[in-house]
Short mmCIF file of C-alpha atoms and ligand atoms in Angstrom, two decimals:
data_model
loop_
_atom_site.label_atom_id
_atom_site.label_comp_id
_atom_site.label_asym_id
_atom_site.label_seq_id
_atom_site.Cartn_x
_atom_site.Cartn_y
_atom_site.Cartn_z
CA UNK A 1 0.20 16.25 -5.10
CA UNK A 2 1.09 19.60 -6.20
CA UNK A 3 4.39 18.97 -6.06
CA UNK A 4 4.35 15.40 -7.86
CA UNK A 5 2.93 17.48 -10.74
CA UNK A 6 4.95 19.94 -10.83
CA UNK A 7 8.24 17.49 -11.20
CA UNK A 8 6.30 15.42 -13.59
CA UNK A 9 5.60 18.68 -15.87
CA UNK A 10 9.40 20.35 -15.64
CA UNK A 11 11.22 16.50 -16.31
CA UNK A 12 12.47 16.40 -20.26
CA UNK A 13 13.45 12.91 -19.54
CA UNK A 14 12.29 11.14 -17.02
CA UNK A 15 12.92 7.17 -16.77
CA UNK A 16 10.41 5.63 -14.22
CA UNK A 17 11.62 2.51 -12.40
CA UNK A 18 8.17 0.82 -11.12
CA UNK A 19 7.26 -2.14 -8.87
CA UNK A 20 6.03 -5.26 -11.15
CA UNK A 21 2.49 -5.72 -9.85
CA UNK A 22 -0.76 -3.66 -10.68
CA UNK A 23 -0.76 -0.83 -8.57
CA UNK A 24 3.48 -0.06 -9.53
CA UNK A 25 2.06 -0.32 -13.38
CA UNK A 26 -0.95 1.14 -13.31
CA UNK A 27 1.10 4.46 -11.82
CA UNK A 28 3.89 4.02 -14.38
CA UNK A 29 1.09 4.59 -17.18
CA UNK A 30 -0.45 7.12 -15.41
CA UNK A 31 2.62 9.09 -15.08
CA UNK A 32 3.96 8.20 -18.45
CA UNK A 33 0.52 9.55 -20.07
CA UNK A 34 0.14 12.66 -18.36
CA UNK A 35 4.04 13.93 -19.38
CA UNK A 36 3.51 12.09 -22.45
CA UNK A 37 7.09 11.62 -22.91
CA UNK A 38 10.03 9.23 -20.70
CA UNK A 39 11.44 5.71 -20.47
CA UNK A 40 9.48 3.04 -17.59
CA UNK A 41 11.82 0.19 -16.24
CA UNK A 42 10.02 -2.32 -14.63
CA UNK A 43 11.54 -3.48 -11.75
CA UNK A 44 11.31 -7.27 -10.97
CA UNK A 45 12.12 -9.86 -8.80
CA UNK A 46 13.24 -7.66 -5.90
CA UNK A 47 11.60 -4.84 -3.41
CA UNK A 48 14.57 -2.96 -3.57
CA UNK A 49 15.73 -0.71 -6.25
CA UNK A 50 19.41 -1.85 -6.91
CA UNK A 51 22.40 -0.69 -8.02
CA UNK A 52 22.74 -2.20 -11.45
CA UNK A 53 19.57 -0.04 -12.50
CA UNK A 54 21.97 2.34 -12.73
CA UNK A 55 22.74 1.59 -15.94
CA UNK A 56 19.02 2.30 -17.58
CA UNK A 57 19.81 6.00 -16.45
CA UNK A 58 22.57 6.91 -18.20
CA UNK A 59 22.13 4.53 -21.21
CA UNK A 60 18.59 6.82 -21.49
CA UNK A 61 20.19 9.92 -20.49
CA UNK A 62 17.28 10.81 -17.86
CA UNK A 63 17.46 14.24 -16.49
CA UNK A 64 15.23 12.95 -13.84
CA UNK A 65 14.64 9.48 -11.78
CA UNK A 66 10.64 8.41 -10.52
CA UNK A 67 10.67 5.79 -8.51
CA UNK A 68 6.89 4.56 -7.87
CA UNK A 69 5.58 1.71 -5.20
CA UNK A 70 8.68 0.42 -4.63
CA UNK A 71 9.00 -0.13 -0.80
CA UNK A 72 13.21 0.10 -1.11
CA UNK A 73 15.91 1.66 -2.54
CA UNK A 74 19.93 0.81 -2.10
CA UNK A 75 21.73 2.94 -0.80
CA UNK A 76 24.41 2.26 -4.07
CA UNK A 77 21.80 3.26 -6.04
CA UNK A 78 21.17 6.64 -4.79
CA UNK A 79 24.87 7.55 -4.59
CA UNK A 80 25.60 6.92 -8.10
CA UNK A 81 23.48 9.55 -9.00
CA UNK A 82 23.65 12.64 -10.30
CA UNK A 83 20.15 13.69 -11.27
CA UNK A 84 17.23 14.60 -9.24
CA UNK A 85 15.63 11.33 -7.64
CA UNK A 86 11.63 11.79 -6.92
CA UNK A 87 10.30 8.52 -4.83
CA UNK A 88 6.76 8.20 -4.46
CA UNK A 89 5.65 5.12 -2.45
CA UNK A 90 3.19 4.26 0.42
CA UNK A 91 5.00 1.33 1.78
CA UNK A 92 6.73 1.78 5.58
CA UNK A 93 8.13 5.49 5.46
CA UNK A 94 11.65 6.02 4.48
CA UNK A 95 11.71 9.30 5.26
CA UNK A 96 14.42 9.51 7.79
CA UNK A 97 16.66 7.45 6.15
CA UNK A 98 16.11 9.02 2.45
CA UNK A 99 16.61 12.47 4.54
CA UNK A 100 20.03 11.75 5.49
CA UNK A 101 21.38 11.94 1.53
CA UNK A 102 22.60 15.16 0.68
CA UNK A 103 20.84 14.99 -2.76
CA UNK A 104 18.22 16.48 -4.55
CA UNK A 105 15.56 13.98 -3.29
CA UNK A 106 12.12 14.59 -2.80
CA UNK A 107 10.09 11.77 -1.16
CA UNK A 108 5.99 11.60 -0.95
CA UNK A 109 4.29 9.17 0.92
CA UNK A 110 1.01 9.82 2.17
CA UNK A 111 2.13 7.60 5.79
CA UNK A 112 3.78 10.64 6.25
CA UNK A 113 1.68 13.15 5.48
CA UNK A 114 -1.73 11.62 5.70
CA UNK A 115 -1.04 9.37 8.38
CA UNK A 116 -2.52 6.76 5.20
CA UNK A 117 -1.79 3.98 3.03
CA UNK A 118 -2.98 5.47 -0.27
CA UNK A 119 -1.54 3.21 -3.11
CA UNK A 120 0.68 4.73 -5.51
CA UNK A 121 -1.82 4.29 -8.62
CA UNK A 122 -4.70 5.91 -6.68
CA UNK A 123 -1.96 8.97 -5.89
CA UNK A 124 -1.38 9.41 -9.50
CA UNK A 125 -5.30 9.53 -10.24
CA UNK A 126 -5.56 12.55 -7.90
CA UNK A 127 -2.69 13.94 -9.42
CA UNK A 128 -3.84 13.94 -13.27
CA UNK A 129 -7.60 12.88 -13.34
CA UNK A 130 -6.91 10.75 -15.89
CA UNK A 131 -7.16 7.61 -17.22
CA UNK A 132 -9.57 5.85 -14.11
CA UNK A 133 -10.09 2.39 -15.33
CA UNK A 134 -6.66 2.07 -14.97
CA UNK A 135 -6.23 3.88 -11.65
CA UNK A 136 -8.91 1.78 -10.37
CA UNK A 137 -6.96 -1.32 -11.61
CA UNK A 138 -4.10 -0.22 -9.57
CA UNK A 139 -5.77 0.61 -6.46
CA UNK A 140 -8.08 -1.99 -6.18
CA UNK A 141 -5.31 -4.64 -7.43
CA UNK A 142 -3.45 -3.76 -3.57
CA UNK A 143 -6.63 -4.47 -1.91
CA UNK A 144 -7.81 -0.52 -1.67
CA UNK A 145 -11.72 0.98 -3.00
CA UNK A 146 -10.50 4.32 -3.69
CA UNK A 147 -12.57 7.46 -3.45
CA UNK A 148 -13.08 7.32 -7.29
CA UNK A 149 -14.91 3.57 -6.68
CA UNK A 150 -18.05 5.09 -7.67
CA UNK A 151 -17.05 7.05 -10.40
CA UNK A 152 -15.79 4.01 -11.71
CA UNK A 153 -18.88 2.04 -11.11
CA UNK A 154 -20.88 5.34 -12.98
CA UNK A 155 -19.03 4.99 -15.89
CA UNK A 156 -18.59 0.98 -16.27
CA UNK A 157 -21.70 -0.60 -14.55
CA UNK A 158 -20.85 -4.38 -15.54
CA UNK A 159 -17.61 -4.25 -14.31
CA UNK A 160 -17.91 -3.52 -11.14
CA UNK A 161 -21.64 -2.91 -8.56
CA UNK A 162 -21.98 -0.30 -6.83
CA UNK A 163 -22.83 -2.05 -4.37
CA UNK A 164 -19.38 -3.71 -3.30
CA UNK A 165 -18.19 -1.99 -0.93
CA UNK A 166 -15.33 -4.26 0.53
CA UNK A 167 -12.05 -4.27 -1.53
CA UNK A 168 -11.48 -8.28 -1.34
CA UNK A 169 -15.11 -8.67 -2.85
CA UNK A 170 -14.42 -6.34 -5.63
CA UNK A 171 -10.47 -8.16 -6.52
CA UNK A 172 -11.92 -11.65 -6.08
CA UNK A 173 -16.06 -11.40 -7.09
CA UNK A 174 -16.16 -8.72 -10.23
CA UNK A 175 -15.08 -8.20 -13.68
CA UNK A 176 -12.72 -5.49 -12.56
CA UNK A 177 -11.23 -8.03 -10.32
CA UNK A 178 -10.49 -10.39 -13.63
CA UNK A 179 -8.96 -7.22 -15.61
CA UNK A 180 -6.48 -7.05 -12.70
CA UNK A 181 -5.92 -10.74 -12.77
CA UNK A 182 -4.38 -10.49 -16.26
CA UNK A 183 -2.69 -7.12 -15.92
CA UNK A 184 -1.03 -8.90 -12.85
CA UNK A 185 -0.41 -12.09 -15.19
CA UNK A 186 1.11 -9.89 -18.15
CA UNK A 187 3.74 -8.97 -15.88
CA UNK A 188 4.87 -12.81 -15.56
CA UNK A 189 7.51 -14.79 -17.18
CA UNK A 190 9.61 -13.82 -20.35
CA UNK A 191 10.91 -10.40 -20.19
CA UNK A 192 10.66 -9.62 -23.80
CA UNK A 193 7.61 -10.72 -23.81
CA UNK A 194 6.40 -8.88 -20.62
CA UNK A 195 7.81 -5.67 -22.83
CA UNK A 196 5.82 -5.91 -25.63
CA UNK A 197 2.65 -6.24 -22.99
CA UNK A 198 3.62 -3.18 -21.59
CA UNK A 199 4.20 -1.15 -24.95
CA UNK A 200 0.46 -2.71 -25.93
CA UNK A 201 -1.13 -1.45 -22.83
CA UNK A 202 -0.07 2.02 -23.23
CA UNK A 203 -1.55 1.96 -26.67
CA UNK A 204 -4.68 0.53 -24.74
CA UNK A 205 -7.83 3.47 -23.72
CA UNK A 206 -10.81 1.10 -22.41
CA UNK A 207 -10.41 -1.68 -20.16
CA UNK A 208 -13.10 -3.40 -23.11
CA UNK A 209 -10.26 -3.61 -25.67
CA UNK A 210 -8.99 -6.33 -23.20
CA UNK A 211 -11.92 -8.12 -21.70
CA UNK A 212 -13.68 -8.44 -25.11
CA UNK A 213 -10.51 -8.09 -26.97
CA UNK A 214 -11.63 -5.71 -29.41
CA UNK A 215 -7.99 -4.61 -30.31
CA UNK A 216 -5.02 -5.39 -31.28
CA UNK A 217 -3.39 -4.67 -28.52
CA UNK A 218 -5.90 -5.82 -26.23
CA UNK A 219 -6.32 -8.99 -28.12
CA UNK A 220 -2.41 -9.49 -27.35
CA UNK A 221 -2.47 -8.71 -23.88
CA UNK A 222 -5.65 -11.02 -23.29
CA UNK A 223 -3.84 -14.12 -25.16
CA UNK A 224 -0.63 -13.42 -23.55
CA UNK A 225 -2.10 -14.59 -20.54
CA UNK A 226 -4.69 -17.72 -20.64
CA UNK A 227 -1.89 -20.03 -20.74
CA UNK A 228 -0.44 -18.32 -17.33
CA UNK A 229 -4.53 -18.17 -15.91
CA UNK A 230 -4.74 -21.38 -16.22
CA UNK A 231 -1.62 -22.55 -14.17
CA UNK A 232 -2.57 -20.32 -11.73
CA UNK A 233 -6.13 -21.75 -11.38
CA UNK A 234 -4.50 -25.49 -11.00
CA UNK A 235 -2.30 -24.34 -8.08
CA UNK A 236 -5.63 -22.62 -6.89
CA UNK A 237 -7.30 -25.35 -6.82
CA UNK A 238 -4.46 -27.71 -5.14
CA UNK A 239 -3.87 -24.76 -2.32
CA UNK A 240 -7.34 -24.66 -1.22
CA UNK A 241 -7.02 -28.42 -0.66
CA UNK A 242 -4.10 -27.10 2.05
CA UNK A 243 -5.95 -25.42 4.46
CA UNK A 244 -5.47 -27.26 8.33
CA UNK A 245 -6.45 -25.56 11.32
CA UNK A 246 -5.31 -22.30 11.63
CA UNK A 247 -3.10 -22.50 8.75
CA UNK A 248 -2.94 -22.69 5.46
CA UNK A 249 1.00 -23.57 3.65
CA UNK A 250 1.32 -23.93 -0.13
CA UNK A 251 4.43 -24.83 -1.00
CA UNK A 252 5.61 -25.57 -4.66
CA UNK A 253 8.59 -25.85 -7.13
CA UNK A 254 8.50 -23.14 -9.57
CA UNK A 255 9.09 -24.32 -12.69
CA UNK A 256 7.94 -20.72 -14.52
CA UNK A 257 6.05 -18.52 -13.22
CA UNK A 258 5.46 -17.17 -9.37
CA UNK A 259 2.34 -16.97 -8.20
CA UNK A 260 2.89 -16.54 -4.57
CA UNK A 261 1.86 -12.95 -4.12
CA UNK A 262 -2.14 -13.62 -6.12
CA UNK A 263 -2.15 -17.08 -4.62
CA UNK A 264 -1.69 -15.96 -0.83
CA UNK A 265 -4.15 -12.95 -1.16
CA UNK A 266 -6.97 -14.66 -2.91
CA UNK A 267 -6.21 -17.48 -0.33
CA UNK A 268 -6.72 -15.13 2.61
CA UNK A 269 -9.95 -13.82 0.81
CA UNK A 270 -11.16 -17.37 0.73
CA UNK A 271 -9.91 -17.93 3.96
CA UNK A 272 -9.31 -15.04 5.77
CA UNK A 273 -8.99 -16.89 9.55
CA UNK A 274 -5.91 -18.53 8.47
CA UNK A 275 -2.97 -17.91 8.60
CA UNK A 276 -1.32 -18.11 4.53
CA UNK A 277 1.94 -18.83 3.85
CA UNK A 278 2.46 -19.92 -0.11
CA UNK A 279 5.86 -20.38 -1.17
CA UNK A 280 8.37 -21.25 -4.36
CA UNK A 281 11.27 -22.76 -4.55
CA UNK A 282 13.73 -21.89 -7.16
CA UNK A 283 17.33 -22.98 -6.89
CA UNK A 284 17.31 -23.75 -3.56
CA UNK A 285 15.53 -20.69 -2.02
CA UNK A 286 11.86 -20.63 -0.41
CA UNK A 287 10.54 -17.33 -1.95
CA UNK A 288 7.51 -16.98 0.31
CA UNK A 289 4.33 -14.60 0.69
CA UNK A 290 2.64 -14.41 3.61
CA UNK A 291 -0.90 -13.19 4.88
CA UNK A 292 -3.14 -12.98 7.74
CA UNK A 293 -6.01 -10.93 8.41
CA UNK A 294 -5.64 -10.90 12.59
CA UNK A 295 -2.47 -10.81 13.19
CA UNK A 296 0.54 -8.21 12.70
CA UNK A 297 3.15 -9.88 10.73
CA UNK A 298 6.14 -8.04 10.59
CA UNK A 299 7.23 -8.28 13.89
CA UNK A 300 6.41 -12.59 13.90
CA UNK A 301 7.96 -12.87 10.92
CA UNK A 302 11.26 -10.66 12.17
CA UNK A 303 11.27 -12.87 15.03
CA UNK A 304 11.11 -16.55 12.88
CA UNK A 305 14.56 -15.30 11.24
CA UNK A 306 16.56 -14.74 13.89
CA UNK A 307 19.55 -16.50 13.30
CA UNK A 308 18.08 -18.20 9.78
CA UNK A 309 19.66 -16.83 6.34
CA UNK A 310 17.17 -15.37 5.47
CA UNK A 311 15.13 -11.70 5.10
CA UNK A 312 11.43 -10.49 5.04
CA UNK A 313 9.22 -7.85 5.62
CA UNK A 314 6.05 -5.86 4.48
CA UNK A 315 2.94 -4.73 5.56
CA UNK A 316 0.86 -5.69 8.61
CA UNK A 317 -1.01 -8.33 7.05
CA UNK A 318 1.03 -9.00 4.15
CA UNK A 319 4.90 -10.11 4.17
CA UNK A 320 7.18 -11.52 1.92
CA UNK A 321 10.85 -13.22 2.94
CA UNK A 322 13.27 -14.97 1.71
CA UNK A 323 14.37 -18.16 3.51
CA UNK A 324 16.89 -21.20 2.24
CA UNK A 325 15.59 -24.71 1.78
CA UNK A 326 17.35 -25.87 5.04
CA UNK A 327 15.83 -23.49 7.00
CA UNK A 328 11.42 -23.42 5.39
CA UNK A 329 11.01 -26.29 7.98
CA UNK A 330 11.87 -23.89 11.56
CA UNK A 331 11.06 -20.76 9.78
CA UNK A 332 7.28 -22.71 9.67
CA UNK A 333 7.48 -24.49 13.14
CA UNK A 334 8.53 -20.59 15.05
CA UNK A 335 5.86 -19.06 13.06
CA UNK A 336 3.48 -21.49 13.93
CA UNK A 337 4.32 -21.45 17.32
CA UNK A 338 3.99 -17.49 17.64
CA UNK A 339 0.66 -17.95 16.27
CA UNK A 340 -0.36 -20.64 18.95
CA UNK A 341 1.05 -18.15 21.81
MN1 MN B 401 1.60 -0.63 -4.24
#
C-alpha cells in the first residue's frame, strides 16, 4: 500500500486503463482523486488489456501506466512500452508470468501477499482514505463487505443497515445495492455517452446527488440509466422464469446492451443452488457468464472447451467464456454433465 502511494504521488502523467464494472471504476476515481491529475481509459469488452491501448499512451504522453482490476494483460502490450507499468489487480496472480519481463513493472495483488481477494476499489480506500461511498460502491459491487462496511453504515444509515452482514444481501436488498446498479448501468452502451457519465461522476461528492438527483451531474448519471434499468428488469423477470433443476440457462440475443455479468450474479443470489449460466449472442458468438455457489468453476469450465473454439475463465464461483453458436449446445450438455458427476 505504501508503495501504490508512493507511485501514485511521483507519476506527472499517469493514464489509468480500468476494468468496466464497479469495483475497476470506483478505483479509477479513487486513484484519479487522490493525484488529482492523469487520463482513465476504460477498458471494455475484453479481460485482457490489448495491444491497441497502446495508442492512448503515447497520444497522452503518460510518463506512467496503472492498470487496475483487470485480470489480463497481452503480452504486445507490455512490450511496446517504454514507461513504467504499475498493475494492481486481485484476480488469479500473474506474478510469475509479469516477473519474467525485464521492465520496470511493479505488480500488487493482495493473493500474493495476503493470501486474499481484496478488490481493487477497497485497496485504493486503504491507500488514500478517501472518498468511501465510492469505495464501498466498488467493493461491495464484486460481492465483498469491506472492513470500512460500518463506517459506511455510520455515516449513511438509509443506505445501507448495519445489520447486513452478508455481501449478496447488501448488492441485492439495500439502497447501496441500487447506487451500484446504476454505476454498473452507466458503464453500458454508447461510448460517448458512457464518457460523459464518467466525467459527471468525478464531478460527483455524495452518493445523494445520484439517488435523489440533486445535481447536475447526478441528475445525468441517474437519467442516463432508467431506460437501461428497465431492460434489465424485463430480462430479470424472463430469467427467473428459467430456473429447472439444478440449473438455471438464460440465453438471449443482444440487441444493445449486455447484461450477463448483473443478470448471472443477482440470479445466483436468488438462486444460489443452481447452477447460472446467462448468455448473449452477438454476431454469432455466445458471450456467457457463469456462476455457482458449490462448485469450483474454472477447472469444469476448462474441461467443457476442450476441443470447442472457444475460451473462459475467472474466479471459483464466477466465470466468463467465450463459445461460438455451433458449439453453446455441447459446451451446455459437458457442463451439465460434470455437474451431475
Ligand atoms: Mn474487481
Amino acid at each position: 500500500m505504501q508503495s501504490i502511494k508512493i507511485e501514485v504521488e511521483r507519476a506527472e502523467r499517469p493514464i489509468f486503463f480500468y476494468d468496466d464494472d464497479p469495483d475497476g471504476l470506483s478505483s479509477f476515481v479513487q486513484f484519479y482523486k487522490a493525484k488529482g491529475a492523469g487520463k482513465g481509459v476504460i477498458v471494455k469488452s475484453s479481460p485482457q488489456l490489448k495491444p491497441i491501448y497502446l495508442r492512448k499512451v503515447q497520444e497522452y504522453n503518460a510518463d506512467v501506466v496503472f492498470v487496475l482490476d483487470k485480470p489480463l494483460i497481452s503480452e504486445e502490450f507490455i512490450n511496446g512500452l517504454d514507461i513504467p507499468l504499475r498493475w494492481i489487480d486481485h484476480h488469479e496472480s500473474q506474478k510469475n508470468w509479469i516477473n519474467g519481463f525485464k521492465k520496470d513493472i511493479f505488480y500488487y495483488n493482495p493473493r500474493d501477499s495476503l493470501g486474499m481477494n481484496i478488490p481493487v476499489s477497497d485497496i485504493a480506500y486503504r491507500v488514500f482514505k478517501e472518498n468511501l461511498w465510492m469505495a464501498m460502491v466498488g467493493a461491495v459491487g464484486d460481492w465483498t463487505l469491506p472492513e470500512f462496511s460500518s463506517d459506511f453504515c455510520n455515516e449513511y444509515p438509509d443506505l445501507l443497515d448495519p445489520s447486513i452482514k452478508e455481501p449478496g444481501k447488501a448488492l441485492f436488498e439495500s439502497e447501496l445495492g441500487h447506487l451500484i446498479k446504476i454505476i454498473s448501468f452507466m458503464l453500458k452502451g454508447n461510448t460517448r455517452r458512457i464518457n460523459s457519465a464518467i466525467m459527471s461522476l468525478l464531478k460527483v461528492n455524495s452518493p445523494y446527488e445520484i439517488l435523489h438527483q440533486s445535481s447536475p451531474p447526478g441528475r445525468f448519471i441517474y437519467k442516463g440509466v432508467e431506460s437501461i434499468e428497465k431492460e434489465y428488469n424485463k430480462h430479470l423477470e424472463e430469467a427467473k422464469r428459467a430456473a429447472k433443476d439444478n440449473f438455471l440457462i438464460y440465453l438471449y440475443e443482444g440487441k444493445r446492451f449486455s447484461f450477463t455479468k448483473e443478470l448471472s450474479n443477482e440470479l445466483l443470489y436468488l438462486f444460489p443452488d443452481k447452477l447460472i449460466i446467462v448468455g448473449r449472442e452477438t454476431k454469432g458468438i455466445f458471450k456467457l457468464s457463469i456462476r455457482a455457489s458449490n462448485v469450483e468453476l474454472p477447472p469444469i469450465v476448462e474441461a467443457a472447451l476442450q476441443g470447442l473454439s472457444g475460451s473462459g475463465g475467472g474466479h471459483e464461483h464466477a466465470c466468463g467464456a467465450e463459445v461460438k453458436h455451433d458449439d453453446l449446445d455441447l459446451f451446455i450438455e459437458r457442463i451439465k454433465n460434470f455437474i451431475k458427476e
